[in-house]
Short mmCIF file of C-alpha atoms in Angstrom, two decimals:
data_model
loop_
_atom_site.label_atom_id
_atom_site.label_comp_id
_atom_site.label_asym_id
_atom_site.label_seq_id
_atom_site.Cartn_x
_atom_site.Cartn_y
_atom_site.Cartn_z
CA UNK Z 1349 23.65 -10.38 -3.15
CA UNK Z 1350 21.70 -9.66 -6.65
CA UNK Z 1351 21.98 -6.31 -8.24
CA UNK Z 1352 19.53 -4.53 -9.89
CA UNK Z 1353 21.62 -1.45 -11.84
CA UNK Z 1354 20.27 0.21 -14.91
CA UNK Z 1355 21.58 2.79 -17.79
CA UNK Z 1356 19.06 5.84 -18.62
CA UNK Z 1357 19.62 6.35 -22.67
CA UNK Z 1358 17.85 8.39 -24.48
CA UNK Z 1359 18.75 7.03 -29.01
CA UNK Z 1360 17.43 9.27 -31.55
CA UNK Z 1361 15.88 6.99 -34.42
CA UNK Z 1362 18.09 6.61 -37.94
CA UNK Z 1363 14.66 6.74 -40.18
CA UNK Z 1364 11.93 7.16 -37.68
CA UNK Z 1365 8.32 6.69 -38.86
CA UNK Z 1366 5.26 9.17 -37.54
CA UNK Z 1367 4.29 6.61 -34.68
CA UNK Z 1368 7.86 6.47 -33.90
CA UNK Z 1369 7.55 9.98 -33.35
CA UNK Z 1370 3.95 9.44 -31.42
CA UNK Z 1371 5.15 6.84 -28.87
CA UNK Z 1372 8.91 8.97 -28.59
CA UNK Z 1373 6.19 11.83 -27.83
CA UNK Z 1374 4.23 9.87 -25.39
CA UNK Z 1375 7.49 8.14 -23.41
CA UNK Z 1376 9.08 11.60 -23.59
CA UNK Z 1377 5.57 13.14 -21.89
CA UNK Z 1378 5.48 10.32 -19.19
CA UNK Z 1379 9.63 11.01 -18.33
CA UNK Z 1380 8.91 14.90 -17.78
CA UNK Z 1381 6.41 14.23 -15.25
CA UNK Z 1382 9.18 12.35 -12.97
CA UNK Z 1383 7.31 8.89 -13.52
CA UNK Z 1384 9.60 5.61 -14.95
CA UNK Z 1385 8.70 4.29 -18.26
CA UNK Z 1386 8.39 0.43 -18.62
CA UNK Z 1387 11.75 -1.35 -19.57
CA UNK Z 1388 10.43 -3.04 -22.79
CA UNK Z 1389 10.43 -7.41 -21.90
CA UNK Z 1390 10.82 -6.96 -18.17
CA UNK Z 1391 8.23 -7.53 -15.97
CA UNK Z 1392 7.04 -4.74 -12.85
CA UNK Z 1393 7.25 -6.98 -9.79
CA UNK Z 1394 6.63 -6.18 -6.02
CA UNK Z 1395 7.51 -8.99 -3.63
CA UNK Z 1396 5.55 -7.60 -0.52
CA UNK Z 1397 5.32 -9.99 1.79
CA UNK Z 1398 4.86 -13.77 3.50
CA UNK Z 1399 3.27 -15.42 6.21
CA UNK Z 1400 2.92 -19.15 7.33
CA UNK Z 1401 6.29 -20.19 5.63
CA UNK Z 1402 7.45 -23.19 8.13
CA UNK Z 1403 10.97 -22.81 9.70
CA UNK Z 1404 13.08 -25.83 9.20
CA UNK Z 1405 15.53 -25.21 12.12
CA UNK Z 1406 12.29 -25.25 15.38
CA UNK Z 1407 13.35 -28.51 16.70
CA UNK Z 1408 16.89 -26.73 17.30
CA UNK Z 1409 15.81 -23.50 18.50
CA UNK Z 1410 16.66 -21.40 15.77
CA UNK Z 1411 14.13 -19.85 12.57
CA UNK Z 1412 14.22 -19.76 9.19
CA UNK Z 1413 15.22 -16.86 7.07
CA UNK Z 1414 12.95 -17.14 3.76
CA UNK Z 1415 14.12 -15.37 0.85
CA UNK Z 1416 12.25 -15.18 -2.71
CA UNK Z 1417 14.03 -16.12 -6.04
CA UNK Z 1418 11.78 -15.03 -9.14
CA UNK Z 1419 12.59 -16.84 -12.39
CA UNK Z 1420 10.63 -16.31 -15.92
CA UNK Z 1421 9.36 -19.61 -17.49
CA UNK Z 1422 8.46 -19.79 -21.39
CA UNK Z 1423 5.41 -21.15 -22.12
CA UNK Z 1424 6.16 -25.02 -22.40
CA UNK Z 1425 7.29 -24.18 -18.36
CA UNK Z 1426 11.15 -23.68 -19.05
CA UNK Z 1427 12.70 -21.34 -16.80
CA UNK Z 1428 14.80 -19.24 -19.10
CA UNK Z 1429 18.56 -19.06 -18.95
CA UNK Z 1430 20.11 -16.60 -16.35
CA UNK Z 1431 16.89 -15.82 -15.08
CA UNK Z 1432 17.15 -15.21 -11.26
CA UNK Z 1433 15.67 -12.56 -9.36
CA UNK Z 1434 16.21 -12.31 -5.90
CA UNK Z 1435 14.99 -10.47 -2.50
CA UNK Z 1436 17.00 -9.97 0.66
CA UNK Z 1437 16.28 -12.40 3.45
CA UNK Z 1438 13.62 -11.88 6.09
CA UNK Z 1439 14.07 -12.73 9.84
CA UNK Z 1440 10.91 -13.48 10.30
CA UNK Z 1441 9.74 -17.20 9.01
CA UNK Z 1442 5.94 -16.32 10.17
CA UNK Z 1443 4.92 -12.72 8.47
CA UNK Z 1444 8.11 -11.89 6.18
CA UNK Z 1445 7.60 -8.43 5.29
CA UNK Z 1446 9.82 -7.61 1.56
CA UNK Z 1447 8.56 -4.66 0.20
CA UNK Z 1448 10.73 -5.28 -2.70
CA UNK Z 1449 10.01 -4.07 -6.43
CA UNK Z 1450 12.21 -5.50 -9.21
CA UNK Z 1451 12.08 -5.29 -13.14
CA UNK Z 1452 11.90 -8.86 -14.26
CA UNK Z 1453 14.11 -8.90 -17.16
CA UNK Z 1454 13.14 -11.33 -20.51
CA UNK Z 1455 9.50 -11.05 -19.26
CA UNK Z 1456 7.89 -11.27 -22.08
CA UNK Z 1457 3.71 -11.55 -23.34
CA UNK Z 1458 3.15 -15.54 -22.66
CA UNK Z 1459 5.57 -15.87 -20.29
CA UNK Z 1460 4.84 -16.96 -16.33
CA UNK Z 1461 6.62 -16.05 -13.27
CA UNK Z 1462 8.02 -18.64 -10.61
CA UNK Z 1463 8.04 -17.49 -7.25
CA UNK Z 1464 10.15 -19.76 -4.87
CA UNK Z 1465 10.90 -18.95 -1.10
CA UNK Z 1466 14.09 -20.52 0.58
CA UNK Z 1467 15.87 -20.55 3.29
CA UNK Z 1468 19.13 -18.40 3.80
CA UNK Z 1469 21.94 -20.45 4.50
CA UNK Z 1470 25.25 -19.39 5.04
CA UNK Z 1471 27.03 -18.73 2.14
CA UNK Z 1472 27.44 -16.85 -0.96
CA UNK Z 1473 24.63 -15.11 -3.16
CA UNK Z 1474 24.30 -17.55 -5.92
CA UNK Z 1475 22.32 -20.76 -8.25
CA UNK Z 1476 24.46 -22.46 -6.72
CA UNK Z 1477 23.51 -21.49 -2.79
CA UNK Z 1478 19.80 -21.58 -4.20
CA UNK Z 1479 20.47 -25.27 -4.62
CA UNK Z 1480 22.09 -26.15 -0.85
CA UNK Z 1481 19.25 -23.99 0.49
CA UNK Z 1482 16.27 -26.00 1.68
CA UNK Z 1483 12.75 -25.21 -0.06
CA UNK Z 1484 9.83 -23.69 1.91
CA UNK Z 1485 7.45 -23.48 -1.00
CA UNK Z 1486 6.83 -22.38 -4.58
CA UNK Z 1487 4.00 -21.53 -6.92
CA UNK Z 1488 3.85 -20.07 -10.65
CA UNK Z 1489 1.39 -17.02 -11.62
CA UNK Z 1490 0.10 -18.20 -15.14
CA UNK Z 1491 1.02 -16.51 -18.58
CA UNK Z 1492 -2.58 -15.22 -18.05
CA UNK Z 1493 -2.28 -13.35 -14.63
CA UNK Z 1494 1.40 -11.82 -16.00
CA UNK Z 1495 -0.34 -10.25 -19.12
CA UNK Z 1496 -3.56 -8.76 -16.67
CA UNK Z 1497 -1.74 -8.05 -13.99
CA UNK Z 1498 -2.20 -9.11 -10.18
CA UNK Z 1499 -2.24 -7.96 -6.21
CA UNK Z 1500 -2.47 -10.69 -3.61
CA UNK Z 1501 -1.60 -13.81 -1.82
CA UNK Z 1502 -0.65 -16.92 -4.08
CA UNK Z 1503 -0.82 -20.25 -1.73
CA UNK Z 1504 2.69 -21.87 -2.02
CA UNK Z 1505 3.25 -25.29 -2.88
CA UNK Z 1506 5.61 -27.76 -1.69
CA UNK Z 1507 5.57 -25.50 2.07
CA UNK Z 1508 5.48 -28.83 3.83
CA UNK Z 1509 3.09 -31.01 5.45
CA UNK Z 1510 0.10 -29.58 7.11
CA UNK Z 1511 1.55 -25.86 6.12
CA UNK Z 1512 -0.48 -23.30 4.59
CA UNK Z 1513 1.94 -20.56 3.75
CA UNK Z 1514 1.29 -17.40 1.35
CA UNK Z 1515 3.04 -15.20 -0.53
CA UNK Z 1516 2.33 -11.49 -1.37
CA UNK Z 1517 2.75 -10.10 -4.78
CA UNK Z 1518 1.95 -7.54 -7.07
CA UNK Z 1519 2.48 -7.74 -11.18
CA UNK Z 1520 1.89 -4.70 -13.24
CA UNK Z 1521 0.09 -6.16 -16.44
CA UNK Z 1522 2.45 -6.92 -19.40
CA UNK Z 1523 -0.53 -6.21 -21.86
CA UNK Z 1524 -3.66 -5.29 -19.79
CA UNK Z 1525 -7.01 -4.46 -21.60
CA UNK Z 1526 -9.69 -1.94 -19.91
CA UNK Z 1527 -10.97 -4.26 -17.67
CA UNK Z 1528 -7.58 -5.57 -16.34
CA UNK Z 1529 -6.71 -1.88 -15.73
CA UNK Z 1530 -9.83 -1.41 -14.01
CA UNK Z 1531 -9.21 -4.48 -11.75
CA UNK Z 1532 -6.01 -3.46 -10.86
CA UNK Z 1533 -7.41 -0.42 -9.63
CA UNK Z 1534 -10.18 -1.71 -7.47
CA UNK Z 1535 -7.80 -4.46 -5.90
CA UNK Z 1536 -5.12 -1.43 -5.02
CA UNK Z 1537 -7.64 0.38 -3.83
CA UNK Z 1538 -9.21 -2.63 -1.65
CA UNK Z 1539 -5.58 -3.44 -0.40
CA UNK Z 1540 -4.44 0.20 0.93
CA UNK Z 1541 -7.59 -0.14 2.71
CA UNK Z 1542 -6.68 -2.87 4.43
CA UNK Z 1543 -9.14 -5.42 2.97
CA UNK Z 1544 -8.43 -8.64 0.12
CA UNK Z 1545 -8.43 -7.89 -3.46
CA UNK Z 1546 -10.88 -9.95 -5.27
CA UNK Z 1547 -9.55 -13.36 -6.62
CA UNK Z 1548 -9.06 -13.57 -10.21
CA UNK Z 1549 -9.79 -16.35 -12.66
CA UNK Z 1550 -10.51 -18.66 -9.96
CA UNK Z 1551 -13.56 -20.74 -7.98
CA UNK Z 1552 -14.47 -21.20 -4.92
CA UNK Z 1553 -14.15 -25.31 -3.99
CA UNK Z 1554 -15.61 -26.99 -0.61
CA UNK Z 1555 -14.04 -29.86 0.06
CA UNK Z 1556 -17.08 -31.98 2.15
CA UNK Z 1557 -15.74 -35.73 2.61
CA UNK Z 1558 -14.91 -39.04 1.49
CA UNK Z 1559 -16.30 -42.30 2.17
CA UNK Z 1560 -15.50 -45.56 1.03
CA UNK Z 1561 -11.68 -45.08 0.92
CA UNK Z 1562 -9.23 -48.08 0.65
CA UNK Z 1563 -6.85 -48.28 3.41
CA UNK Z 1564 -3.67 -47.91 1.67
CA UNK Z 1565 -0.94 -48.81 4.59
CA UNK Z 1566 0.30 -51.59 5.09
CA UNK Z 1567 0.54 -51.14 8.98
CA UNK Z 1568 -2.01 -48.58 10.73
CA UNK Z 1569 -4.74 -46.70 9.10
CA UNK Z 1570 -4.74 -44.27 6.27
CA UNK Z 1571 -5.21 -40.46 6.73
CA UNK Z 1572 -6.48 -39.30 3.50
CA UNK Z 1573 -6.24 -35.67 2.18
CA UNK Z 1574 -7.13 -34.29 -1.26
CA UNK Z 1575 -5.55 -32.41 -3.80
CA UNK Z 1576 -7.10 -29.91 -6.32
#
């Protein structure tokens, strides 16, 4: 099992400058009022939830048991050294429900965040286990999305064929401007509610159809399916 432990320190600067003093001031302010200040490079992340992940184990009568490993990539995609992040397993395969918050250490501006959901084998709580355990899916939230921050489903990759499985997650903004703030807002708001957040930085895509398609078996007839 991962552990998340932390020391509360409190250093008093050698030569401290007047915004030293400011942004002691300000950290000091937030602290009083019982709230947590940031951990400077980590990354605020909520794994809430999933639903559609496949279960590998059906034809035998059994389920899966997804859990979610979070890993920071650099941004030429490298998933930084020691960089694992993990949630407890869920019983549930079709609507995992996490609830799990974790600060994403080495997080830093630039930096994207891999989500992957496996399946619990038995075994110990390690790289090494992630490796035996079979894959039910994976995506990456941009550099982009980890600087603005971001509430709701990311589609998973790699869930298997003819699987459409989601995960939940929330990111609190590593640099947000105004507007980011502002989004973040509306999409918490939107979400206690009950309804979607609004998507962000994306477009809408219908796929209509295809004609005219070789057939590319060699034996029966092709089913063709797109990728975007």
């Amino acid at each position: 099992r991962s552990i998340e432990a932390f020391l509360h320190v409190k250093v008093a600067g050698k030569d401290p400058s007047l915004l030293d003093y400011a942004e002691k001031g300000t950290t000091m302010a937030v602290e009083a009022t019982g709230l947590k200040f940031d951990a400077a490079n980590s990354a605020q992340v909520d794994i809430i939830s999933a639903r559609g992940v496949r279960s590998m184990l059906e034809k035998v009568g059994a389920k899966a048991k997804p859990y979610v490993i979070v890993q920071v990539a650099d941004k030429d995609g490298t998933i930084k050294d020691g960089s694992r992040f993990v949630t407890e397993a869920a019983n549930d395969c079709e609507k995992a429900e996490y609830n799990h918050s974790m600060h994403v250490a080495g997080c830093n501006v630039g930096d994207a965040l891999v989500f992957t959901v496996k399946d619990k084998d038995i075994g110990d709580d390690s790289t090494a286990q992630d490796l035996a355990n079979a894959l039910l899916g994976k995506v990456t939230l941009s550099a982009d999305l980890v600087k603005s921050g971001f509430l709701g489903e990311l589609q998973l990759e790699q869930a298997g064929y003819n699987v459409q499985a989601f995960l939940k997650v929330k990111v609190e903004g590593r640099d947000p401007n105004p507007a980011d703030l502002a989004w973040m807002a509306q999409a918490m708001a939107a979400d206690a509610a009950g309804g979607k957040p609004a998507l962000r930085h994306s477009v809408k895509v219908e796929i209509m159809d295809a004609h005219g398609l070789r057939n590319a078996d060699f034996m029966g007839t092709s089913e063709p399916y797109c990728m975007v």
